[in-house]
Every structure is written in structure tokens, then in C-alpha cells.
XYZ file of C-alpha atoms in Angstrom:
682
model
C -88.685 92.686 -183.734
C -87.266 89.992 -186.028
C -87.529 87.320 -183.374
C -91.419 86.782 -183.439
C -92.398 83.631 -185.364
C -96.129 82.444 -186.376
C -95.709 79.202 -184.963
C -94.537 80.541 -181.378
C -91.374 79.526 -181.485
C -88.278 81.748 -180.650
C -85.529 82.266 -183.935
C -82.831 81.559 -181.824
C -83.880 78.338 -180.864
C -84.829 77.710 -184.730
C -81.418 78.776 -185.513
C -79.614 76.944 -182.913
C -81.120 73.726 -183.804
C -79.948 73.980 -187.501
C -83.589 74.777 -188.921
C -82.548 77.892 -190.620
C -79.125 79.191 -191.666
C -77.625 81.850 -189.217
C -78.920 85.444 -190.435
C -81.904 83.924 -191.583
C -85.733 83.677 -190.745
C -88.288 83.299 -193.510
C -91.294 82.919 -190.643
C -90.309 86.263 -189.065
C -93.842 87.880 -188.562
C -92.872 91.718 -188.513
C -93.694 95.169 -190.345
C -90.590 94.626 -192.376
C -91.012 91.254 -193.634
C -94.594 91.958 -194.224
C -93.487 94.587 -196.507
C -91.061 92.338 -198.504
C -93.684 89.695 -198.685
C -95.925 92.287 -200.294
C -93.501 93.370 -202.988
C -92.989 90.154 -204.103
C -96.611 89.584 -204.463
C -96.492 92.903 -206.461
C -94.135 91.658 -208.205
C -96.308 88.595 -209.415
C -99.061 90.737 -210.327
C -96.706 92.981 -212.579
C -95.222 90.370 -214.353
C -98.398 88.678 -215.197
C -100.045 92.455 -216.535
C -97.006 92.639 -218.649
C -97.482 89.287 -219.967
C -101.088 90.541 -220.733
C -99.634 93.654 -222.469
C -97.282 91.703 -224.580
C -99.499 89.348 -225.617
C -102.328 92.370 -226.975
C -99.620 94.024 -228.519
C -98.739 90.986 -230.842
C -102.174 90.742 -231.409
C -102.742 94.317 -232.114
C -99.962 94.353 -234.451
C -100.917 90.880 -236.394
C -104.224 91.560 -237.010
C -106.344 93.661 -239.570
C -110.053 93.648 -238.115
C -110.995 96.498 -237.015
C -113.555 95.107 -234.280
C -110.908 93.072 -233.172
C -108.495 95.930 -232.727
C -110.701 97.977 -231.067
C -111.270 95.287 -228.339
C -107.548 95.113 -227.945
C -106.867 98.736 -228.108
C -109.702 98.835 -224.918
C -107.732 95.749 -223.207
C -104.709 97.593 -223.400
C -105.988 100.663 -221.572
C -107.350 98.446 -218.784
C -104.082 96.626 -218.669
C -102.175 99.840 -218.718
C -104.262 101.271 -216.008
C -103.585 98.013 -213.846
C -99.957 98.227 -214.381
C -100.398 101.886 -213.024
C -101.968 101.204 -209.991
C -99.163 98.361 -209.384
C -96.509 100.801 -210.205
C -97.965 103.319 -207.686
C -98.568 100.358 -205.088
C -94.688 99.439 -205.250
C -94.139 103.201 -204.673
C -96.015 103.351 -201.693
C -94.269 100.318 -200.499
C -90.806 102.424 -200.896
C -92.164 105.258 -199.215
C -92.907 102.894 -196.176
C -90.276 104.056 -193.976
C -91.773 104.351 -190.457
C -91.936 100.063 -189.710
C -87.869 100.300 -190.380
C -87.276 103.151 -187.747
C -86.072 102.355 -184.392
C -89.390 101.786 -182.196
C -88.012 104.357 -179.471
C -87.746 107.186 -181.966
C -89.766 109.988 -180.600
C -87.780 113.052 -181.586
C -85.717 112.821 -184.916
C -86.230 112.714 -188.473
C -87.140 109.491 -190.187
C -84.289 108.232 -192.255
C -85.126 106.144 -195.592
C -83.959 102.658 -195.896
C -83.863 100.844 -199.473
C -86.187 97.466 -199.878
C -84.250 94.205 -200.859
C -84.400 93.315 -204.432
C -86.835 89.834 -205.077
C -86.023 87.340 -207.065
C -86.941 83.725 -208.132
C -86.054 80.053 -207.039
C -83.173 78.785 -209.483
C -81.933 75.109 -210.051
C -78.326 74.729 -209.806
C -78.661 70.536 -209.340
C -79.034 69.009 -213.378
C -76.738 71.761 -215.045
C -73.766 71.338 -212.302
C -73.563 67.762 -212.160
C -73.765 67.037 -215.583
C -71.092 69.965 -216.100
C -69.149 68.265 -213.086
C -69.517 64.336 -215.254
C -68.602 66.055 -218.251
C -65.820 68.870 -217.427
C -64.475 67.184 -214.554
C -65.137 63.520 -215.295
C -66.375 62.782 -212.053
C -69.654 61.181 -211.041
C -71.969 64.377 -209.856
C -74.455 62.691 -207.640
C -71.223 62.641 -205.595
C -71.725 66.662 -205.274
C -75.652 66.337 -204.811
C -75.358 67.524 -201.035
C -72.627 70.369 -201.971
C -75.328 71.502 -204.572
C -78.437 71.499 -202.183
C -76.362 73.318 -199.718
C -75.599 76.326 -202.494
C -79.187 76.228 -203.022
C -80.302 76.198 -199.538
C -77.973 78.972 -198.814
C -79.357 81.062 -202.126
C -82.851 80.847 -200.832
C -81.473 81.886 -197.231
C -80.612 85.388 -198.487
C -83.969 85.999 -199.948
C -84.952 86.453 -196.233
C -81.654 88.212 -194.469
C -82.282 88.873 -190.696
C -81.620 92.864 -190.301
C -78.551 92.302 -188.179
C -74.691 91.983 -188.978
C -75.543 88.178 -189.277
C -77.709 88.528 -192.022
C -75.005 90.788 -193.806
C -72.797 87.925 -193.040
C -75.308 85.742 -195.028
C -75.391 87.799 -197.808
C -71.311 88.007 -197.908
C -70.890 84.196 -197.700
C -73.314 84.107 -200.747
C -71.764 86.711 -202.813
C -68.178 84.723 -202.215
C -69.444 81.766 -203.326
C -70.386 82.941 -206.572
C -67.006 83.972 -207.245
C -66.267 80.356 -206.694
C -69.245 78.951 -208.847
C -68.675 81.465 -211.679
C -64.763 79.875 -211.729
C -66.000 76.372 -211.442
C -68.871 76.159 -213.539
C -69.646 78.914 -216.164
C -67.098 78.564 -218.946
C -66.602 81.579 -221.461
C -67.436 79.281 -224.372
C -71.078 77.979 -223.407
C -73.929 79.207 -221.540
C -75.196 76.895 -218.482
C -78.731 76.846 -218.576
C -79.321 78.472 -215.532
C -81.475 81.594 -215.605
C -81.469 84.004 -212.974
C -84.319 86.009 -212.587
C -84.353 89.347 -210.200
C -87.190 92.166 -209.848
C -86.550 95.526 -210.127
C -86.914 97.231 -206.787
C -88.323 100.580 -207.736
C -90.931 99.455 -210.957
C -90.817 95.338 -210.086
C -89.880 95.120 -213.573
C -88.300 91.537 -214.133
C -84.925 90.842 -215.336
C -84.028 87.425 -216.636
C -80.574 86.393 -218.073
C -78.110 83.518 -217.826
C -74.782 85.492 -216.737
C -74.204 84.896 -212.917
C -73.058 88.684 -213.013
C -76.857 89.698 -212.700
C -76.896 87.484 -209.544
C -73.539 89.042 -208.266
C -74.591 92.481 -208.842
C -78.015 91.908 -207.060
C -76.727 90.137 -204.275
C -74.445 93.266 -203.844
C -77.327 95.406 -204.048
C -79.420 93.632 -201.457
C -75.894 93.841 -199.228
C -76.276 97.772 -199.499
C -80.019 97.887 -198.967
C -79.664 95.602 -195.891
C -77.086 97.816 -194.913
C -79.470 100.856 -194.922
C -82.268 99.135 -192.950
C -79.464 98.138 -190.160
C -78.819 102.026 -190.146
C -82.336 103.197 -189.632
C -83.006 100.585 -186.963
C -80.183 101.971 -184.757
C -80.798 104.219 -181.634
C -80.569 107.420 -182.497
C -80.852 108.731 -178.842
C -77.635 107.575 -177.947
C -74.213 108.097 -178.755
C -73.444 103.987 -179.914
C -76.404 104.229 -181.686
C -75.713 107.294 -183.804
C -72.287 106.094 -184.490
C -73.192 102.505 -185.585
C -76.143 103.920 -187.723
C -73.290 106.528 -189.088
C -71.094 103.364 -190.104
C -73.639 101.086 -191.561
C -75.006 104.089 -193.803
C -71.185 104.981 -195.184
C -71.006 100.779 -195.701
C -74.216 101.423 -197.919
C -72.743 103.917 -199.878
C -69.330 101.715 -200.112
C -71.181 98.890 -201.357
C -73.623 100.575 -203.819
C -70.663 102.413 -204.872
C -68.689 99.427 -205.484
C -71.775 97.767 -207.326
C -71.768 101.048 -209.139
C -67.888 100.655 -210.741
C -67.727 96.516 -210.896
C -71.100 95.921 -212.762
C -71.134 98.339 -215.619
C -73.943 97.315 -217.901
C -76.628 95.704 -215.272
C -79.894 95.781 -217.275
C -81.893 96.675 -214.601
C -82.981 99.930 -213.609
C -82.337 99.911 -209.791
C -78.769 99.390 -210.678
C -77.876 101.891 -213.622
C -75.191 103.959 -212.709
C -77.265 107.210 -212.280
C -79.638 105.276 -209.740
C -76.465 104.083 -208.118
C -75.032 107.213 -207.769
C -78.143 108.904 -206.287
C -78.165 106.304 -203.872
C -74.909 106.650 -202.759
C -75.103 110.116 -202.008
C -78.356 109.595 -199.972
C -76.580 107.322 -198.049
C -73.719 109.959 -197.350
C -76.410 112.478 -196.803
C -78.493 110.348 -194.110
C -74.751 109.893 -192.524
C -73.937 113.205 -192.352
C -77.650 113.993 -190.660
C -77.116 111.006 -188.187
C -73.364 113.150 -187.291
C -75.047 116.427 -186.946
C -77.521 114.396 -184.355
C -74.336 112.760 -182.795
C -72.837 116.170 -182.203
C -76.320 118.048 -180.800
C -76.912 114.931 -178.712
C -75.552 116.426 -175.300
C -77.569 119.360 -175.927
C -77.302 122.770 -178.263
C -76.075 125.434 -175.723
C -76.917 128.800 -176.003
C -73.162 129.929 -176.509
C -71.968 131.761 -178.938
C -68.915 129.492 -180.431
C -71.130 126.640 -180.092
C -73.828 128.042 -182.489
C -71.445 129.287 -184.904
C -70.427 125.643 -185.135
C -73.898 123.881 -184.946
C -74.696 126.457 -187.783
C -72.253 125.374 -190.222
C -73.025 121.928 -189.388
C -76.849 121.986 -190.369
C -75.678 123.934 -193.193
C -73.403 120.941 -194.304
C -76.104 118.550 -194.039
C -78.302 121.010 -196.345
C -75.849 121.085 -198.684
C -75.645 117.296 -199.050
C -79.169 116.780 -199.266
C -79.768 119.589 -202.020
C -77.264 117.292 -204.151
C -79.018 114.315 -203.495
C -82.584 116.283 -204.396
C -80.689 117.652 -207.804
C -79.714 114.071 -208.680
C -83.299 112.711 -208.242
C -84.615 115.434 -210.656
C -81.971 114.440 -213.270
C -83.296 112.263 -216.119
C -83.494 108.913 -216.094
C -83.751 108.860 -212.040
C -86.695 111.435 -211.880
C -89.038 108.767 -213.953
C -88.552 105.848 -211.390
C -87.104 107.094 -207.689
C -90.562 107.415 -205.661
C -92.128 110.861 -205.193
C -91.868 110.281 -201.386
C -88.232 110.228 -201.546
C -87.568 113.480 -203.495
C -89.938 115.013 -201.097
C -88.149 114.028 -198.079
C -84.831 115.490 -199.566
C -86.406 118.859 -200.225
C -87.752 118.880 -196.708
C -84.662 118.082 -195.075
C -82.768 120.612 -197.408
C -85.075 123.514 -196.165
C -85.477 122.258 -192.696
C -81.417 122.263 -191.863
C -81.317 125.534 -193.892
C -83.907 127.075 -191.591
C -81.655 125.583 -188.476
C -78.421 127.099 -189.642
C -79.986 130.491 -190.022
C -81.461 130.006 -186.535
C -78.611 129.190 -185.048
C -76.727 132.243 -186.577
C -79.635 134.717 -185.573
C -79.357 133.193 -182.062
C -75.719 133.990 -182.087
C -76.120 137.413 -183.275
C -79.213 138.468 -180.967
C -78.444 137.107 -177.727
C -74.716 137.604 -177.265
C -73.145 140.887 -177.064
C -69.278 141.531 -177.413
C -68.370 141.724 -173.543
C -65.084 143.524 -172.375
C -63.744 140.294 -171.086
C -64.700 138.599 -174.294
C -61.686 137.222 -177.085
C -62.570 139.759 -179.927
C -60.569 138.270 -182.447
C -62.040 135.109 -181.887
C -65.388 136.101 -181.897
C -64.918 138.023 -185.408
C -62.932 135.178 -186.586
C -65.470 132.687 -185.942
C -68.288 135.300 -187.516
C -66.172 136.075 -190.917
C -65.867 131.897 -191.209
C -69.686 131.788 -191.501
C -70.421 133.988 -194.967
C -68.191 133.853 -198.133
C -69.116 137.787 -198.382
C -70.439 140.160 -195.816
C -73.638 141.983 -196.393
C -72.898 146.021 -198.068
C -71.495 148.018 -195.698
C -70.578 145.768 -193.065
C -67.548 144.024 -191.550
C -67.257 141.389 -188.929
C -65.691 143.516 -186.115
C -68.463 146.400 -186.958
C -71.288 143.901 -186.690
C -70.016 142.425 -183.060
C -69.306 145.923 -181.986
C -72.672 147.332 -183.292
C -76.042 146.175 -181.478
C -78.253 147.930 -184.635
C -75.761 145.703 -186.851
C -76.133 142.955 -184.782
C -79.822 143.224 -184.405
C -80.635 143.791 -187.978
C -78.416 140.698 -189.450
C -79.791 138.395 -187.077
C -83.021 139.302 -187.730
C -82.503 138.963 -191.375
C -81.493 135.520 -190.344
C -84.777 134.599 -188.560
C -86.743 135.712 -191.806
C -84.628 133.276 -193.919
C -85.278 130.616 -191.475
C -89.013 131.286 -191.086
C -89.219 131.130 -194.917
C -87.190 128.013 -194.956
C -89.511 126.462 -192.179
C -92.778 127.491 -194.322
C -91.358 125.883 -197.359
C -90.521 122.415 -195.377
C -94.025 122.623 -194.165
C -95.682 123.416 -197.836
C -93.559 120.661 -199.182
C -94.639 118.391 -196.398
C -98.406 118.815 -197.514
C -98.088 118.206 -200.767
C -96.916 114.581 -200.437
C -99.230 111.970 -198.871
C -96.301 109.870 -197.530
C -95.252 112.338 -195.893
C -97.917 113.988 -194.195
C -98.380 110.403 -192.446
C -95.407 111.069 -190.647
C -96.287 112.393 -187.724
C -92.769 112.719 -185.945
C -92.025 114.851 -188.847
C -94.725 116.888 -189.205
C -94.332 117.761 -185.058
C -90.538 118.724 -185.826
C -90.859 120.754 -188.472
C -93.764 122.558 -186.549
C -91.931 123.379 -183.828
C -89.089 124.464 -185.307
C -91.067 127.154 -187.265
C -93.010 128.193 -183.919
C -89.302 128.373 -182.433
C -88.198 130.870 -185.284
C -91.794 132.548 -185.176
C -91.468 133.163 -181.132
C -87.791 134.580 -181.826
C -88.595 136.973 -184.203
C -91.180 138.372 -182.050
C -88.918 138.909 -179.181
C -86.899 141.791 -181.533
C -89.890 142.823 -183.447
C -90.244 146.598 -184.583
C -92.405 148.870 -186.701
C -89.141 150.118 -188.830
C -88.118 146.588 -189.937
C -89.050 147.661 -193.637
C -86.581 150.715 -193.115
C -83.793 148.520 -192.270
C -84.445 145.200 -194.208
C -81.128 143.385 -195.306
C -80.786 139.933 -197.088
C -79.067 137.031 -194.572
C -75.841 136.146 -196.246
C -75.362 132.292 -197.165
C -73.931 130.456 -194.786
C -70.739 128.481 -195.180
C -70.607 124.693 -194.499
C -68.443 122.982 -192.697
C -68.401 119.757 -190.209
C -65.910 118.341 -188.092
C -66.436 114.764 -189.437
C -67.465 114.366 -193.000
C -69.201 111.254 -193.970
C -67.621 109.402 -196.332
C -67.590 105.647 -198.125
C -66.544 103.105 -196.549
C -65.967 99.249 -197.949
C -67.307 96.765 -195.725
C -64.854 94.140 -194.421
C -65.112 90.806 -195.169
C -62.192 89.017 -193.429
C -64.328 88.009 -190.349
C -66.206 85.816 -192.590
C -65.097 82.375 -192.560
C -65.671 80.949 -196.250
C -64.595 77.516 -197.589
C -65.312 76.799 -201.289
C -68.495 74.367 -201.225
C -67.087 72.577 -204.236
C -63.185 72.286 -203.226
C -62.997 68.649 -203.622
C -62.618 69.195 -207.510
C -58.978 70.648 -206.845
C -57.324 73.941 -206.907
C -59.397 76.404 -208.234
C -56.035 77.899 -210.152
C -56.258 74.207 -212.162
C -59.599 73.004 -211.709
C -61.992 75.573 -213.058
C -64.320 75.986 -216.177
C -61.798 78.335 -217.921
C -59.197 75.057 -218.273
C -59.475 71.939 -220.481
C -57.621 68.694 -219.759
C -57.966 65.103 -220.644
C -60.143 62.744 -218.555
C -57.821 60.908 -215.644
C -55.637 58.430 -217.185
C -55.340 55.273 -214.924
C -51.702 54.165 -214.956
C -49.451 51.375 -213.390
C -46.280 51.952 -212.820
C -43.351 49.737 -211.420
C -39.829 50.782 -210.063
C -36.726 49.843 -212.173
C -33.555 49.446 -210.915
C -34.423 52.545 -208.058
C -35.811 54.961 -210.291
C -39.652 55.706 -211.283
C -38.429 57.852 -214.207
C -39.839 61.021 -213.312
C -39.526 64.073 -210.729
C -41.987 65.787 -209.514
C -42.583 69.804 -209.245
C -45.458 72.326 -207.592
C -47.833 72.584 -205.136
C -51.045 70.875 -205.322
C -51.407 69.273 -207.556
C -47.633 67.989 -207.966
C -46.685 67.666 -211.874
C -44.608 65.176 -213.533
C -41.043 66.458 -215.009
C -38.209 65.394 -216.392
C -40.031 62.113 -217.720
C -37.316 59.535 -218.928
C -38.756 58.440 -222.202
C -37.610 54.471 -221.771
C -38.957 54.085 -218.236
C -41.500 52.034 -217.648
C -43.751 55.293 -216.464
C -43.457 56.749 -220.117
C -44.327 53.277 -221.592
C -47.401 53.014 -219.571
C -48.742 56.374 -221.463
C -47.279 59.027 -218.728
C -46.219 62.528 -220.468
C -44.088 64.961 -219.272
C -46.268 67.666 -217.617
C -49.037 65.418 -216.746
C -50.867 66.186 -212.859
C -50.838 63.386 -210.933
C -54.511 63.522 -209.219
C -54.797 59.704 -207.449
C -52.838 57.345 -206.268
C -53.907 53.774 -205.332
C -57.768 55.379 -205.360
C -56.418 57.918 -203.052
C -57.359 62.008 -204.509
C -54.442 63.979 -204.278
C -55.107 66.915 -205.853
C -54.674 68.985 -202.873
C -51.640 67.230 -201.447
C -47.800 68.823 -202.528
C -44.560 67.314 -203.194
C -43.976 66.046 -199.869
C -47.256 64.132 -199.323
C -46.934 62.794 -202.858
C -43.278 61.749 -202.094
C -44.593 59.805 -198.691
C -47.180 57.672 -200.672
C -44.837 56.530 -203.123
C -42.000 56.245 -200.768
C -42.631 52.202 -199.880
C -44.123 51.005 -203.822
C -42.422 48.116 -204.149
C -41.988 45.470 -207.139
C -45.817 44.845 -207.068
C -46.202 48.938 -208.551
C -48.735 51.385 -207.801
C -51.536 52.288 -209.798
C -51.916 56.266 -210.403
C -54.401 58.600 -212.255
C -53.198 61.379 -214.252
C -54.430 64.638 -216.763
C -52.834 66.576 -219.323
C -53.841 70.137 -219.640
C -55.430 70.922 -223.423
C -54.987 74.163 -225.032
C -58.003 76.391 -224.932
C -59.071 77.343 -228.419
C -62.908 77.876 -228.470
C -63.475 81.887 -227.804
C -65.321 83.461 -225.549
C -69.096 84.341 -225.795
C -69.928 88.101 -225.930
C -71.429 89.196 -222.667
C -75.520 90.280 -223.464
C -77.558 92.852 -221.563
C -81.397 93.812 -221.779
C -81.870 96.747 -223.069
C -85.501 98.678 -222.199
C -87.601 100.598 -224.435
C -91.462 101.772 -223.189
C -91.279 99.648 -220.536
C -90.615 95.993 -221.422
C -86.850 95.208 -222.608
C -85.794 94.556 -226.190
C -83.829 91.804 -226.043
C -85.878 90.631 -222.549
C -85.561 86.688 -222.423
C -89.519 86.199 -222.330
C -88.307 82.871 -220.481
C -89.409 84.582 -217.469
C -92.745 85.474 -218.480
C -93.370 81.926 -219.682
C -92.061 80.397 -216.705
C -94.581 79.197 -213.543
C -94.304 81.416 -210.373
C -91.895 80.374 -207.757
C -92.906 76.516 -206.549
C -90.229 76.078 -204.337
C -91.360 77.869 -200.978
C -89.061 79.830 -199.062
C -88.512 77.487 -195.925
C -88.916 74.355 -198.249
C -85.657 71.967 -198.518
C -84.316 71.374 -201.837
C -85.125 68.420 -203.527
C -81.860 66.888 -204.997
C -83.081 65.539 -208.732
C -81.290 62.898 -210.405
C -79.070 64.363 -213.339
C -79.846 63.575 -216.604
C -76.878 62.372 -217.835
C -76.286 59.815 -214.867
C -79.944 58.396 -214.986
C -79.354 55.687 -217.069
C -76.337 54.666 -214.474
C -78.460 54.867 -211.580
C -78.128 51.166 -210.472
C -74.330 51.047 -211.752
C -71.103 51.058 -210.433
C -69.245 54.874 -210.334
C -66.915 54.370 -213.208
C -69.017 52.879 -215.346
C -69.988 56.424 -217.502
C -70.486 56.733 -220.928
C -69.298 60.625 -220.893
C -65.692 59.938 -218.820
C -63.388 58.447 -220.751
C -61.404 57.560 -217.611
C -63.503 54.473 -217.238
C -62.425 53.433 -220.555
C -59.243 53.192 -219.884
C -57.481 49.897 -219.804
C -54.339 49.210 -217.937
C -51.172 47.383 -219.485
C -49.377 44.629 -217.271
C -46.487 45.772 -215.348
C -42.961 45.700 -216.586
C -40.746 42.668 -215.618
C -37.987 45.491 -214.645
C -37.439 45.761 -210.944
C -37.790 49.230 -209.765
C -35.978 50.652 -206.590
C -36.871 54.278 -204.731
C -34.451 56.779 -204.166
C -36.174 60.078 -202.302
C -35.133 63.322 -200.593
C -36.360 65.804 -198.653
C -36.360 68.455 -201.253
C -39.583 69.678 -202.864
C -38.149 67.963 -206.448
C -37.110 64.357 -206.183
C -36.061 61.975 -208.429
C -37.146 58.568 -208.563
């Protein structure tokens, strides 16, 4: 379970005390967490070998010495062999499905979960504080705790718990990334933050400054976590099966959303072809759970029940057949684990065998009696096939004992062949052979079909041999993609103190806050206010004291008497200015500037020979993670504000707001007149 810790403490107590974020436990010593830690270790070994291969290939191109070239070629062969072994080890981790299954599962076919993508730690502290000082004209050190909270949230997303709390954790960070992208990532330049994520299937790292890679990877992990939740459900009861169906459908919806939203992801596991295959596989597993739910109360040896279950099994067979066809297409077949494709083949043959067995049992064990509804049975039989065998009709089969027997035995022969094919494929894959439950189920189905066939065996079978027709797939509950609801996740913008996002974003450019001292003049401030937070100045009298002091038409009021009013509307600002006397009031205003800088083109890595052509080699030059998954983020001092460490907050060499000098208040007197409307004349 996810509650066991190496130090003997329980996870719930740690979460309740605030030691860990809810939905995260990096100390959980489970089979799943050990696999994920092993995956992280393999990723580091793979990147080490890739560095060595890149260096050897460069040396091979540069040298003309034959002896050196021979040594380099030999070294390259060793490196490539090591990479191959590491890739096979990683494939083995992706094939370790038994640790994800429910511990009470003893009679259900194993389901395939997805592993989480691994990442390296990213430091937002210095770039964000510098950007806040430069772009928002605020002291970045005031946001150290907020930046640290964001980095802690990212760290927590590396070890989400296999529960709804883990999903909420990933959803919260994904939503925060949308705010962060709008606040800190301008279209005109890069921020200098490198996001490194490892391919879930190959372990190949991808490093980019594009925050879209971060968002896509979190979305991929959300879908992967849904699959792990689904495989953990107890499929021995109704509620567990319904939860598994729901989780697999949400996984499919999440992966499909990723495919449609992020179209140029540079990672193999997030390519459109791979995501399309993964979506189909999750829907197939959801359909398999639908079959288990219908069969949970037991399959009665009754004609209509058997016909219904035959079509349900044929439906599961069809969806797994489509999954397998997706797996053997280029380029998916080069990266999908062989275990996965073997499991898809095994389940395709297993459920096809079940469909034929159910039809055979319905024909052999149930004869048409005088009290039976002849029309209803004829309709049920006719709906099983696209076309009837030559010389046969549904009614003729129902009324003829010999035709029933011949057709039923044909279905049994087909069931036996499919069971044998499933067992053959099962024995071909080393990882599949390790699944004892799977082998027991396949052997039991094969034995059941053989025993049934032996009951009706006769010497003249070869004379009356007919081919069993294909069974039409039909289901009462089709598995469909579901979009997860994020409404239950309470979300607050970490950087809301910067102001409303519609105005205070990285795309908008404005002047630094200008300090202005305004005084009343004969009951008139010389302007009106409009809009929501922050309020905007309009109808400015060019001869008013405010205009003389430097206020412009269209300026936004961001501060009154050192009180931040970026989130205040017209009525709140009116109250603050209502009691302005002859001494006047200090305000700060900003002016929007026109954006003339064009957006930067988005670049994504392209792969060639296992290494990315435009792959940023900075991830190969970086040291391995030095920030532990449980280590508290260190708050670093922004290099732009380092020299002003002991000075007052306003003493900034970058923010021009501190250089604004006040003019003396006008001698003319002002009185104020207010109304209760959204636009007031001062």
C-alpha cells in the first residue's frame, strides 16, 4: 500500500502535519514507487551513455588516425551494447504490470498501466525574480515564498499518490502553469528556464525552454496516473469495476486531449501515433472491464444470456484487435514494449475464443421447445452473424438438431484454436509467461472448450465439417473517452498580487509606476474612473492639477497612499478618494505601451539515429539532480537585486518608478463630488 514509510511514520500523519503536500508521498516504499525510482536511475544511465556516444561520434568524425578510429569504433560498439541493455531493462519496467494490480485479484486478466515520465528539477527563483523586477517593476524578493511554493508543487508532482488526491495535485500544477505562462513567458524572448523530461518508453531526455513541454508532460502523467488508479481497483465487485471503467475512460480522454492540444511534442511517447495507440488501449481495457461487470453476477447457461455474452466478448476482441494493429505500425512498433503487443494479441484471441464458446454452448445445450418463443430465438441467432453458413437459415438451425450440433461444434473448434493461439503467444514472451494468473485463465478456458467438444465428438466430423461464421460485436455499454472534471480543484493564482491577469501579463508592456500627488481644485479632481480592477482614468481635464502633475488619459491607478489597488473596482477606489482634503493624495499610475516585438518561433527537437538533431545539449552537460525529491527549495537571491540587499525596496536601478520626483501640490483648492454610479466625476 502507499501508506508504508521507511521511517515507520504513516503517510496520513505526515500529510496532516503539512510535511508533504496532499496527494504526494516521496517516502512511500511500494512496488510502484520502487519501479519509478528504478526508472529514474535508468534514465540517468541512459543519458550518461548517450553523452559518451555523442563524444565518440564527434571524435570519429574529427580524427584521421586509423588506430584511434579503430579504438573509437570499438568503444562505440560497447556503448551501443550498453544502451541496448538499458533500453531492454526499461522495457522490462514498462512490462511489470503485476505490481500495479489489486492485491485481491485472483481470477481476472491483468491490465496494463502506464509509467510516469521522469523529470529533472527546475529552478524558477532567479529568472522569476528578475522578471518581476524588470517587467512588473516590483521587488522580486517579495515573491520568494510564492516562487518556492510553486517549485515545491512541481517537486511534489514527481511522486503523486495513486489516488484522486494525486490527480488533484497534478491538475493543480497544470492549471498553475497556465497562469505562470501568461505571467512570466513573453512571446518575444526566452526565460532561461530549461525543462528536462525523459521519454517514458526509451528514456531519451528532451530539454527545452518551451513551457509547452512542461504542460504536455504533466498532462501525460495525469493520463498515466489514471491508468494506475484503474489497475488498482478491485474488479471483484461492482463499484470497483465501475471505478476502473471511469478511470480508463478519463485516461483515454486526457491522452486524446494531449494529442489534439500539443501537436509538436518532441518526445516519442507523446507523438500523435503513440498517443492514438495509447488512447485506443485505454478504451479497450475499459471495454474489458465492462465485460467483467456484466459477467460479475455469473453467466447463466441460458440461450439469450449466452448470445448476449458472446457479442460482448466479440466486442472486447474487436477493440483489442484494433489496438494490436496500432502497435505494429511504424513508428509505434519501434518503441512500444513487446509485452504490450503480446498481451493485446493474447486478449484478442482469448475473447474471440470466449465468444465462440458461448455461441457453441447456446446451440448445443438448448434445443427449441414448444413453449419457447421461436421468433425471439430466431432473431437473437440471426443477429449473431453477418451471413449464415451455406444452406442454413436461423430457423432451420433452431429446428434441426443436426444443424445445431454441426454449427455448435464448428464454434467449439474455432474456440479451441483461438485458445491454443493465445497460449502459444503467451509462451513466446518472457514477461507474459511470468503472469501466473493469466496462464491459469488461458489454460482453464482451453480445457473447458476441449471438454465441451469431447461431449459431442463423433467419427464422422470430417464429413460434416463447416466453418464457424464470424460473430458480430455488440455491447450494451460502449467505452468512450471522458474529459476529467477540474471544477472540484480549488485553484488560486500564486502570483495574483501582481494584479489581474488580463492586464498584468507577460504579453502586455507598460511604463513603470509613476508617483503623482494630486489635490482638489474647487471640488473637482479633473477626471472620471471606469472599468473593473484596476480602474482607468478617462475624461481627463488637461488643465486640472492631475494633468499638470503628469496623469494621462487612459492611465491605470495601481496605488493610493501606498495601498495597492490593482484588484479594486470603481466603488472601492471612490471610497479611498472620497475624503481627500486640501493636503491632497499620493497615487501611482501606469500607462500601457504598444507591443512592437514579434513573437519568437516555436522550435521542437527532431530525432535522427536515436539522438535529437536540434536537441539542446545543455541537458547532457548539466549535472544530475542535486535537489532531492523531499528537499525544501532553497530561496536564492536574485542577481539583479543582489547589490540592493540592504537598501530600501524602492532603491532599484531597473525600476524607473523609484526615480520619479514629486512636484509640489497646487495651491488651488479641490473639493470632491461622488455618486453611486460606476463612473464618477471628480
